[in-house]
């Protein structure tokens, strides 16, 4: 007949009962090469036995990983700091330049305003420059030319750059030319060599750049 069952009622093999043995899957994240899948805990024990002098290798690897990440972050922050400092220096230079340009523009505006005020009031200034009543029409023309020369010499001394930039000499010439023509009309150099010489010489110096 059939053999008797084993003593103690031992369990039948899994295959007999239709059950399959379940395998344990372990993800090992200790090594520097990245995660690896092992089928049982024995592999982990063998790895630990192969490196008996390295205590807690998984912890050391994690510490190194944290340190590497921290160092990379520090380098990024340092690059960002240098970039920001460079940008701040550039902004400071631009601000200083803009301030200097604004100050120069303000100064230039003030000088132009002064020059325009003098030009607008030049008829009154020319009259004050030649207060004595002329003895003749020729004397009046000579005084007019001398007054124009005196006024525009003073303007060039005070507003030299502005006079040069805006051609103020043409204004002086326009103010003096009618009187100069009348003064020198019919002039005979041999008979009257000194006629209008002082006034015309002063006007030429006033018009020269």
PDB file of N, CA and C in Angstrom, residues 5-66:
ATOM      1  N   UNK A   5       2.199   8.765   6.018  1.00  0.00           N
ATOM      2  CA  UNK A   5       2.650  10.187   6.036  1.00  0.00           C
ATOM      3  C   UNK A   5       3.781  10.380   7.022  1.00  0.00           C
ATOM      4  N   UNK A   6       4.654  11.323   6.796  1.00  0.00           N
ATOM      5  CA  UNK A   6       5.765  11.568   7.714  1.00  0.00           C
ATOM      6  C   UNK A   6       5.254  11.973   9.071  1.00  0.00           C
ATOM      7  N   UNK A   7       6.063  11.669  10.093  1.00  0.00           N
ATOM      8  CA  UNK A   7       5.636  12.004  11.459  1.00  0.00           C
ATOM      9  C   UNK A   7       5.496  13.500  11.637  1.00  0.00           C
ATOM     10  N   UNK A   8       4.619  13.924  12.500  1.00  0.00           N
ATOM     11  CA  UNK A   8       4.424  15.350  12.822  1.00  0.00           C
ATOM     12  C   UNK A   8       3.648  16.083  11.780  1.00  0.00           C
ATOM     13  N   UNK A   9       3.152  15.446  10.760  1.00  0.00           N
ATOM     14  CA  UNK A   9       2.320  16.111   9.738  1.00  0.00           C
ATOM     15  C   UNK A   9       3.051  17.205   9.019  1.00  0.00           C
ATOM     16  N   UNK A  10       4.315  16.923   8.502  1.00  0.00           N
ATOM     17  CA  UNK A  10       5.084  17.962   7.809  1.00  0.00           C
ATOM     18  C   UNK A  10       4.322  18.470   6.602  1.00  0.00           C
ATOM     19  N   UNK A  11       4.498  19.785   6.311  1.00  0.00           N
ATOM     20  CA  UNK A  11       3.776  20.411   5.190  1.00  0.00           C
ATOM     21  C   UNK A  11       4.277  19.873   3.884  1.00  0.00           C
ATOM     22  N   UNK A  12       3.412  19.829   2.923  1.00  0.00           N
ATOM     23  CA  UNK A  12       3.793  19.372   1.588  1.00  0.00           C
ATOM     24  C   UNK A  12       4.587  20.438   0.869  1.00  0.00           C
ATOM     25  N   UNK A  13       5.346  20.081  -0.148  1.00  0.00           N
ATOM     26  CA  UNK A  13       6.138  21.028  -0.938  1.00  0.00           C
ATOM     27  C   UNK A  13       5.220  22.052  -1.583  1.00  0.00           C
ATOM     28  N   UNK A  14       5.746  23.289  -1.776  1.00  0.00           N
ATOM     29  CA  UNK A  14       4.897  24.326  -2.359  1.00  0.00           C
ATOM     30  C   UNK A  14       4.325  23.943  -3.698  1.00  0.00           C
ATOM     31  N   UNK A  15       5.114  23.233  -4.488  1.00  0.00           N
ATOM     32  CA  UNK A  15       4.612  22.852  -5.789  1.00  0.00           C
ATOM     33  C   UNK A  15       3.437  21.917  -5.696  1.00  0.00           C
ATOM     34  N   UNK A  16       3.392  21.128  -4.660  1.00  0.00           N
ATOM     35  CA  UNK A  16       2.296  20.192  -4.490  1.00  0.00           C
ATOM     36  C   UNK A  16       1.005  20.924  -4.199  1.00  0.00           C
ATOM     37  N   UNK A  17       1.108  21.988  -3.391  1.00  0.00           N
ATOM     38  CA  UNK A  17      -0.086  22.750  -3.008  1.00  0.00           C
ATOM     39  C   UNK A  17      -0.460  23.803  -4.057  1.00  0.00           C
ATOM     40  N   UNK A  18       0.361  23.963  -5.118  1.00  0.00           N
ATOM     41  CA  UNK A  18       0.063  24.964  -6.155  1.00  0.00           C
ATOM     42  C   UNK A  18       0.506  26.363  -5.769  1.00  0.00           C
ATOM     43  N   UNK A  19       1.403  26.491  -4.795  1.00  0.00           N
ATOM     44  CA  UNK A  19       1.901  27.817  -4.370  1.00  0.00           C
ATOM     45  C   UNK A  19       3.319  28.004  -4.878  1.00  0.00           C
ATOM     46  N   UNK A  20       3.705  29.217  -5.181  1.00  0.00           N
ATOM     47  CA  UNK A  20       5.065  29.516  -5.632  1.00  0.00           C
ATOM     48  C   UNK A  20       5.785  30.329  -4.566  1.00  0.00           C
ATOM     49  N   UNK A  21       7.061  30.069  -4.428  1.00  0.00           N
ATOM     50  CA  UNK A  21       7.871  30.789  -3.439  1.00  0.00           C
ATOM     51  C   UNK A  21       8.055  32.239  -3.888  1.00  0.00           C
ATOM     52  N   UNK A  22       7.804  33.197  -2.987  1.00  0.00           N
ATOM     53  CA  UNK A  22       7.962  34.618  -3.295  1.00  0.00           C
ATOM     54  C   UNK A  22       9.409  35.047  -3.047  1.00  0.00           C
ATOM     55  N   UNK A  23       9.969  35.824  -4.026  1.00  0.00           N
ATOM     56  CA  UNK A  23      11.331  36.324  -3.891  1.00  0.00           C
ATOM     57  C   UNK A  23      11.311  37.748  -3.343  1.00  0.00           C
ATOM     58  N   UNK A  24      12.302  38.029  -2.486  1.00  0.00           N
ATOM     59  CA  UNK A  24      12.418  39.366  -1.898  1.00  0.00           C
ATOM     60  C   UNK A  24      13.260  40.254  -2.814  1.00  0.00           C
ATOM     61  N   UNK A  25      12.754  41.424  -3.171  1.00  0.00           N
ATOM     62  CA  UNK A  25      13.496  42.365  -4.025  1.00  0.00           C
ATOM     63  C   UNK A  25      13.979  43.528  -3.166  1.00  0.00           C
ATOM     64  N   UNK A  26      15.283  43.789  -3.203  1.00  0.00           N
ATOM     65  CA  UNK A  26      15.888  44.850  -2.388  1.00  0.00           C
ATOM     66  C   UNK A  26      16.603  45.832  -3.311  1.00  0.00           C
ATOM     67  N   UNK A  27      16.374  47.134  -3.108  1.00  0.00           N
ATOM     68  CA  UNK A  27      17.066  48.176  -3.869  1.00  0.00           C
ATOM     69  C   UNK A  27      18.189  48.714  -3.001  1.00  0.00           C
ATOM     70  N   UNK A  28      19.418  48.483  -3.425  1.00  0.00           N
ATOM     71  CA  UNK A  28      20.595  48.922  -2.668  1.00  0.00           C
ATOM     72  C   UNK A  28      21.026  50.293  -3.189  1.00  0.00           C
ATOM     73  N   UNK A  29      20.969  51.300  -2.355  1.00  0.00           N
ATOM     74  CA  UNK A  29      21.345  52.667  -2.751  1.00  0.00           C
ATOM     75  C   UNK A  29      22.594  53.142  -2.044  1.00  0.00           C
ATOM     76  N   UNK A  30      23.427  52.198  -1.601  1.00  0.00           N
ATOM     77  CA  UNK A  30      24.593  52.596  -0.819  1.00  0.00           C
ATOM     78  C   UNK A  30      25.783  52.974  -1.679  1.00  0.00           C
ATOM     79  N   UNK A  31      25.900  52.387  -2.820  1.00  0.00           N
ATOM     80  CA  UNK A  31      27.118  52.563  -3.595  1.00  0.00           C
ATOM     81  C   UNK A  31      27.143  53.843  -4.401  1.00  0.00           C
ATOM     82  N   UNK A  32      28.336  54.278  -4.803  1.00  0.00           N
ATOM     83  CA  UNK A  32      28.460  55.518  -5.599  1.00  0.00           C
ATOM     84  C   UNK A  32      27.965  55.361  -7.030  1.00  0.00           C
ATOM     85  N   UNK A  33      27.803  54.111  -7.503  1.00  0.00           N
ATOM     86  CA  UNK A  33      27.383  53.892  -8.890  1.00  0.00           C
ATOM     87  C   UNK A  33      25.885  54.008  -9.080  1.00  0.00           C
ATOM     88  N   UNK A  34      25.134  54.251  -7.988  1.00  0.00           N
ATOM     89  CA  UNK A  34      23.698  54.418  -8.122  1.00  0.00           C
ATOM     90  C   UNK A  34      22.935  53.218  -7.609  1.00  0.00           C
ATOM     91  N   UNK A  35      21.610  53.268  -7.651  1.00  0.00           N
ATOM     92  CA  UNK A  35      20.794  52.168  -7.120  1.00  0.00           C
ATOM     93  C   UNK A  35      21.019  50.871  -7.899  1.00  0.00           C
ATOM     94  N   UNK A  36      20.996  49.742  -7.190  1.00  0.00           N
ATOM     95  CA  UNK A  36      21.042  48.436  -7.830  1.00  0.00           C
ATOM     96  C   UNK A  36      20.061  47.517  -7.117  1.00  0.00           C
ATOM     97  N   UNK A  37      19.538  46.570  -7.855  1.00  0.00           N
ATOM     98  CA  UNK A  37      18.531  45.651  -7.331  1.00  0.00           C
ATOM     99  C   UNK A  37      19.211  44.327  -6.992  1.00  0.00           C
ATOM    100  N   UNK A  38      18.985  43.859  -5.756  1.00  0.00           N
ATOM    101  CA  UNK A  38      19.497  42.552  -5.334  1.00  0.00           C
ATOM    102  C   UNK A  38      18.308  41.675  -4.986  1.00  0.00           C
ATOM    103  N   UNK A  39      18.529  40.361  -5.127  1.00  0.00           N
ATOM    104  CA  UNK A  39      17.407  39.437  -4.959  1.00  0.00           C
ATOM    105  C   UNK A  39      17.206  38.976  -3.538  1.00  0.00           C
ATOM    106  N   UNK A  40      18.202  39.105  -2.714  1.00  0.00           N
ATOM    107  CA  UNK A  40      18.043  38.665  -1.331  1.00  0.00           C
ATOM    108  C   UNK A  40      19.020  39.421  -0.444  1.00  0.00           C
ATOM    109  N   UNK A  41      18.860  39.267   0.827  1.00  0.00           N
ATOM    110  CA  UNK A  41      19.694  39.973   1.795  1.00  0.00           C
ATOM    111  C   UNK A  41      21.092  39.396   1.864  1.00  0.00           C
ATOM    112  N   UNK A  42      21.283  38.177   1.361  1.00  0.00           N
ATOM    113  CA  UNK A  42      22.614  37.573   1.424  1.00  0.00           C
ATOM    114  C   UNK A  42      23.619  38.380   0.610  1.00  0.00           C
ATOM    115  N   UNK A  43      23.166  38.951  -0.516  1.00  0.00           N
ATOM    116  CA  UNK A  43      24.079  39.760  -1.332  1.00  0.00           C
ATOM    117  C   UNK A  43      24.579  40.971  -0.562  1.00  0.00           C
ATOM    118  N   UNK A  44      23.683  41.601   0.210  1.00  0.00           N
ATOM    119  CA  UNK A  44      24.103  42.739   1.019  1.00  0.00           C
ATOM    120  C   UNK A  44      25.103  42.317   2.070  1.00  0.00           C
ATOM    121  N   UNK A  45      24.883  41.130   2.672  1.00  0.00           N
ATOM    122  CA  UNK A  45      25.812  40.643   3.683  1.00  0.00           C
ATOM    123  C   UNK A  45      27.169  40.347   3.081  1.00  0.00           C
ATOM    124  N   UNK A  46      27.180  39.794   1.849  1.00  0.00           N
ATOM    125  CA  UNK A  46      28.452  39.516   1.194  1.00  0.00           C
ATOM    126  C   UNK A  46      29.211  40.800   0.874  1.00  0.00           C
ATOM    127  N   UNK A  47      28.473  41.843   0.461  1.00  0.00           N
ATOM    128  CA  UNK A  47      29.128  43.128   0.181  1.00  0.00           C
ATOM    129  C   UNK A  47      29.749  43.696   1.438  1.00  0.00           C
ATOM    130  N   UNK A  48      29.042  43.603   2.535  1.00  0.00           N
ATOM    131  CA  UNK A  48      29.574  44.124   3.796  1.00  0.00           C
ATOM    132  C   UNK A  48      30.789  43.340   4.234  1.00  0.00           C
ATOM    133  N   UNK A  49      30.794  42.007   4.010  1.00  0.00           N
ATOM    134  CA  UNK A  49      31.941  41.183   4.397  1.00  0.00           C
ATOM    135  C   UNK A  49      33.139  41.468   3.514  1.00  0.00           C
ATOM    136  N   UNK A  50      32.896  41.875   2.240  1.00  0.00           N
ATOM    137  CA  UNK A  50      34.015  42.151   1.335  1.00  0.00           C
ATOM    138  C   UNK A  50      34.756  43.419   1.709  1.00  0.00           C
ATOM    139  N   UNK A  51      34.150  44.301   2.453  1.00  0.00           N
ATOM    140  CA  UNK A  51      34.809  45.557   2.862  1.00  0.00           C
ATOM    141  C   UNK A  51      34.689  45.717   4.365  1.00  0.00           C
ATOM    142  N   UNK A  52      35.359  44.844   5.135  1.00  0.00           N
ATOM    143  CA  UNK A  52      35.198  44.879   6.596  1.00  0.00           C
ATOM    144  C   UNK A  52      35.797  46.119   7.237  1.00  0.00           C
ATOM    145  N   UNK A  53      36.746  46.802   6.523  1.00  0.00           N
ATOM    146  CA  UNK A  53      37.413  47.960   7.123  1.00  0.00           C
ATOM    147  C   UNK A  53      36.657  49.258   6.901  1.00  0.00           C
ATOM    148  N   UNK A  54      35.572  49.266   6.162  1.00  0.00           N
ATOM    149  CA  UNK A  54      34.794  50.479   5.882  1.00  0.00           C
ATOM    150  C   UNK A  54      33.519  50.426   6.707  1.00  0.00           C
ATOM    151  N   UNK A  55      33.470  51.161   7.805  1.00  0.00           N
ATOM    152  CA  UNK A  55      32.261  51.108   8.634  1.00  0.00           C
ATOM    153  C   UNK A  55      31.113  51.876   7.976  1.00  0.00           C
ATOM    154  N   UNK A  56      29.972  51.271   7.929  1.00  0.00           N
ATOM    155  CA  UNK A  56      28.749  51.894   7.407  1.00  0.00           C
ATOM    156  C   UNK A  56      28.995  52.560   6.052  1.00  0.00           C
ATOM    157  N   UNK A  57      29.322  51.779   5.023  1.00  0.00           N
ATOM    158  CA  UNK A  57      29.635  52.401   3.713  1.00  0.00           C
ATOM    159  C   UNK A  57      28.485  53.208   3.147  1.00  0.00           C
ATOM    160  N   UNK A  58      27.241  52.762   3.420  1.00  0.00           N
ATOM    161  CA  UNK A  58      26.115  53.522   2.893  1.00  0.00           C
ATOM    162  C   UNK A  58      26.049  54.922   3.485  1.00  0.00           C
ATOM    163  N   UNK A  59      26.391  55.062   4.777  1.00  0.00           N
ATOM    164  CA  UNK A  59      26.378  56.371   5.414  1.00  0.00           C
ATOM    165  C   UNK A  59      27.494  57.254   4.867  1.00  0.00           C
ATOM    166  N   UNK A  60      28.670  56.675   4.684  1.00  0.00           N
ATOM    167  CA  UNK A  60      29.782  57.450   4.138  1.00  0.00           C
ATOM    168  C   UNK A  60      29.480  57.923   2.724  1.00  0.00           C
ATOM    169  N   UNK A  61      28.869  57.036   1.928  1.00  0.00           N
ATOM    170  CA  UNK A  61      28.511  57.461   0.563  1.00  0.00           C
ATOM    171  C   UNK A  61      27.513  58.598   0.596  1.00  0.00           C
ATOM    172  N   UNK A  62      26.530  58.506   1.462  1.00  0.00           N
ATOM    173  CA  UNK A  62      25.528  59.568   1.554  1.00  0.00           C
ATOM    174  C   UNK A  62      26.144  60.873   2.022  1.00  0.00           C
ATOM    175  N   UNK A  63      27.085  60.776   2.976  1.00  0.00           N
ATOM    176  CA  UNK A  63      27.756  61.990   3.451  1.00  0.00           C
ATOM    177  C   UNK A  63      28.544  62.629   2.319  1.00  0.00           C
ATOM    178  N   UNK A  64      29.262  61.826   1.536  1.00  0.00           N
ATOM    179  CA  UNK A  64      30.000  62.376   0.403  1.00  0.00           C
ATOM    180  C   UNK A  64      29.059  63.028  -0.604  1.00  0.00           C
ATOM    181  N   UNK A  65      27.925  62.397  -0.821  1.00  0.00           N
ATOM    182  CA  UNK A  65      26.954  62.961  -1.748  1.00  0.00           C
ATOM    183  C   UNK A  65      26.446  64.315  -1.264  1.00  0.00           C
ATOM    184  N   UNK A  66      26.148  64.404   0.034  1.00  0.00           N
ATOM    185  CA  UNK A  66      25.680  65.676   0.600  1.00  0.00           C
ATOM    186  C   UNK A  66      26.764  66.741   0.486  1.00  0.00           C
TER     187      UNK A  66
END
